[in-house]
Amino acid sequence: MLIRGKCHCGNIAFTLAWEPDPAEIPARACTCSFCAKHGGVWTSNPGGALKVVVEDPSLVSRYRFGTRTATFHICARCGVVPVVTSRIDDRLYAVVSVNAFEGVDPSLLRRASASFDGESEETRLARRKRNWIAKIDF
């Protein structure tokens, strides 16, 4: 399945190759203060391939908070956050927002709350290495 997504104005767009076609797509509603305020619901497929295209890089704001181990790529024109990345051991990992999906049947999404409060930085990075998308063309 090739999943397409983008911010509202289309400045930040992505395609995610998800093989094999998913019976369901896990959608993690993060409970951190940033995601709660932005409605962040993320997914990843560690075996998937992500391609991110930015029309105008000057209109992308990057935000890091807390442990400063994740970068939220925010479209400065429309305010949508379609992609989050984390550089771990010189490799880039990512998750994408299910809210930015285009044309994906909502019944495929398996939404669940996800809290990472109290997680050590070491545990957090190890979890991302296991679960986030590792094949990225940004």
Tab-separated table of C-alpha atoms in Angstrom:
chain	number	residue	atom	x	y	z
A	1	MET	CA	0.000	0.000	0.000
A	2	LEU	CA	1.307	3.444	-0.864
A	3	ILE	CA	0.058	5.985	1.654
A	4	ARG	CA	0.123	9.632	0.642
A	5	GLY	CA	-0.023	12.497	3.085
A	6	LYS	CA	0.635	16.195	3.304
A	7	CYS	CA	0.169	19.304	5.342
A	8	HIS	CA	-2.933	21.370	4.572
A	9	CYS	CA	-1.265	23.607	1.965
A	10	GLY	CA	0.875	20.816	0.480
A	11	ASN	CA	4.269	22.330	1.305
A	12	ILE	CA	5.314	19.192	3.244
A	13	ALA	CA	4.205	15.973	1.550
A	14	PHE	CA	5.094	12.324	2.018
A	15	THR	CA	4.573	8.876	0.616
A	16	LEU	CA	4.884	5.826	2.831
A	17	ALA	CA	5.261	2.416	1.207
A	18	TRP	CA	3.659	-0.035	3.638
A	19	GLU	CA	4.324	-3.664	2.752
A	20	PRO	CA	2.457	-5.913	2.901
A	21	ASP	CA	-0.852	-4.065	2.708
A	22	PRO	CA	-1.978	-3.488	6.294
A	23	ALA	CA	-5.110	-5.096	7.721
A	24	GLU	CA	-5.015	-2.165	10.148
A	25	ILE	CA	-2.748	0.811	10.791
A	26	PRO	CA	-1.757	1.524	14.397
A	27	ALA	CA	-2.464	5.166	15.241
A	28	ARG	CA	-0.854	6.334	18.481
A	29	ALA	CA	-2.427	9.418	20.033
A	30	CYS	CA	0.514	10.755	22.008
A	31	THR	CA	-0.405	12.322	25.343
A	32	CYS	CA	2.590	14.668	25.630
A	33	SER	CA	1.623	18.336	25.928
A	34	PHE	CA	2.751	19.233	22.380
A	35	CYS	CA	0.881	16.387	20.686
A	36	ALA	CA	-2.185	16.886	22.872
A	37	LYS	CA	-2.373	20.550	21.845
A	38	HIS	CA	-1.885	19.698	18.142
A	39	GLY	CA	-3.937	16.499	17.981
A	40	GLY	CA	-0.843	14.447	17.166
A	41	VAL	CA	-1.691	10.879	16.138
A	42	TRP	CA	1.320	9.020	14.721
A	43	THR	CA	2.063	5.826	12.896
A	44	SER	CA	5.087	4.020	11.578
A	45	ASN	CA	6.031	0.795	9.900
A	46	PRO	CA	9.631	-0.206	10.661
A	47	GLY	CA	9.735	-2.122	7.371
A	48	GLY	CA	8.263	0.749	5.370
A	49	ALA	CA	9.928	3.300	3.125
A	50	LEU	CA	9.179	6.991	3.596
A	51	LYS	CA	9.766	9.763	1.085
A	52	VAL	CA	9.287	13.359	2.250
A	53	VAL	CA	9.155	16.233	-0.233
A	54	VAL	CA	9.258	19.875	0.836
A	55	GLU	CA	8.295	22.493	-1.747
A	56	ASP	CA	9.685	25.491	0.144
A	57	PRO	CA	12.152	24.644	2.942
A	58	SER	CA	12.022	28.246	4.200
A	59	LEU	CA	8.418	27.537	5.224
A	60	VAL	CA	9.293	24.597	7.471
A	61	SER	CA	9.724	25.252	11.159
A	62	ARG	CA	11.443	22.648	13.298
A	63	TYR	CA	10.515	22.256	16.951
A	64	ARG	CA	12.236	20.180	19.641
A	65	PHE	CA	11.291	20.066	23.298
A	66	GLY	CA	11.665	17.878	26.380
A	67	THR	CA	14.509	15.446	25.712
A	68	ARG	CA	15.191	17.235	22.382
A	69	THR	CA	15.500	13.828	20.688
A	70	ALA	CA	12.642	14.343	18.210
A	71	THR	CA	12.159	17.063	15.616
A	72	PHE	CA	8.634	18.095	14.676
A	73	HIS	CA	8.521	19.392	11.081
A	74	ILE	CA	5.837	22.079	11.080
A	75	CYS	CA	4.588	23.871	8.000
A	76	ALA	CA	4.974	27.572	8.788
A	77	ARG	CA	2.293	28.403	6.199
A	78	CYS	CA	-0.575	26.198	7.422
A	79	GLY	CA	0.612	24.976	10.848
A	80	VAL	CA	0.277	21.216	10.225
A	81	VAL	CA	2.873	18.739	11.567
A	82	PRO	CA	2.932	15.820	9.100
A	83	VAL	CA	6.318	14.290	10.044
A	84	VAL	CA	8.488	13.810	13.130
A	85	THR	CA	12.095	12.641	12.888
A	86	SER	CA	14.720	11.438	15.336
A	87	ARG	CA	18.431	11.061	14.574
A	88	ILE	CA	19.803	8.048	16.450
A	89	ASP	CA	23.355	6.769	15.994
A	90	ASP	CA	23.743	8.824	12.797
A	91	ARG	CA	20.576	7.362	11.261
A	92	LEU	CA	17.285	9.165	10.705
A	93	TYR	CA	14.019	7.584	11.910
A	94	ALA	CA	10.503	8.961	11.436
A	95	VAL	CA	6.812	8.724	12.209
A	96	VAL	CA	4.011	10.316	10.200
A	97	SER	CA	0.720	11.873	11.202
A	98	VAL	CA	-2.352	9.836	10.310
A	99	ASN	CA	-4.218	13.163	10.297
A	100	ALA	CA	-2.183	14.137	7.215
A	101	PHE	CA	-3.192	11.010	5.252
A	102	GLU	CA	-4.913	11.497	1.894
A	103	GLY	CA	-7.476	8.948	0.715
A	104	VAL	CA	-6.873	6.287	3.392
A	105	ASP	CA	-10.002	4.527	4.626
A	106	PRO	CA	-10.409	5.694	8.265
A	107	SER	CA	-11.645	2.216	9.247
A	108	LEU	CA	-8.038	0.985	8.747
A	109	LEU	CA	-6.835	3.159	11.639
A	110	ARG	CA	-6.577	1.499	15.057
A	111	ARG	CA	-6.399	4.510	17.381
A	112	ALA	CA	-4.997	4.131	20.874
A	113	SER	CA	-3.604	6.503	23.459
A	114	ALA	CA	0.164	6.380	24.005
A	115	SER	CA	1.986	7.835	26.987
A	116	PHE	CA	5.762	7.870	27.237
A	117	ASP	CA	5.946	9.736	30.549
A	118	GLY	CA	8.737	8.482	32.757
A	119	GLU	CA	10.520	6.745	29.876
A	120	SER	CA	14.289	7.176	30.037
A	121	GLU	CA	16.049	8.677	27.036
A	122	GLU	CA	17.868	5.388	26.412
A	123	THR	CA	14.599	3.429	26.444
A	124	ARG	CA	12.916	6.037	24.225
A	125	LEU	CA	15.638	5.913	21.579
A	126	ALA	CA	15.705	2.095	21.627
A	127	ARG	CA	11.905	2.039	21.135
A	128	ARG	CA	12.189	4.414	18.195
A	129	LYS	CA	14.926	2.304	16.589
A	130	ARG	CA	12.621	-0.741	16.822
A	131	ASN	CA	9.340	0.871	15.814
A	132	TRP	CA	9.909	3.978	13.703
A	133	ILE	CA	10.485	4.088	9.939
A	134	ALA	CA	14.195	3.678	9.192
A	135	LYS	CA	14.230	3.923	5.401
A	136	ILE	CA	13.805	7.635	4.710
A	137	ASP	CA	14.401	9.877	1.726
A	138	PHE	CA	13.986	13.421	3.046
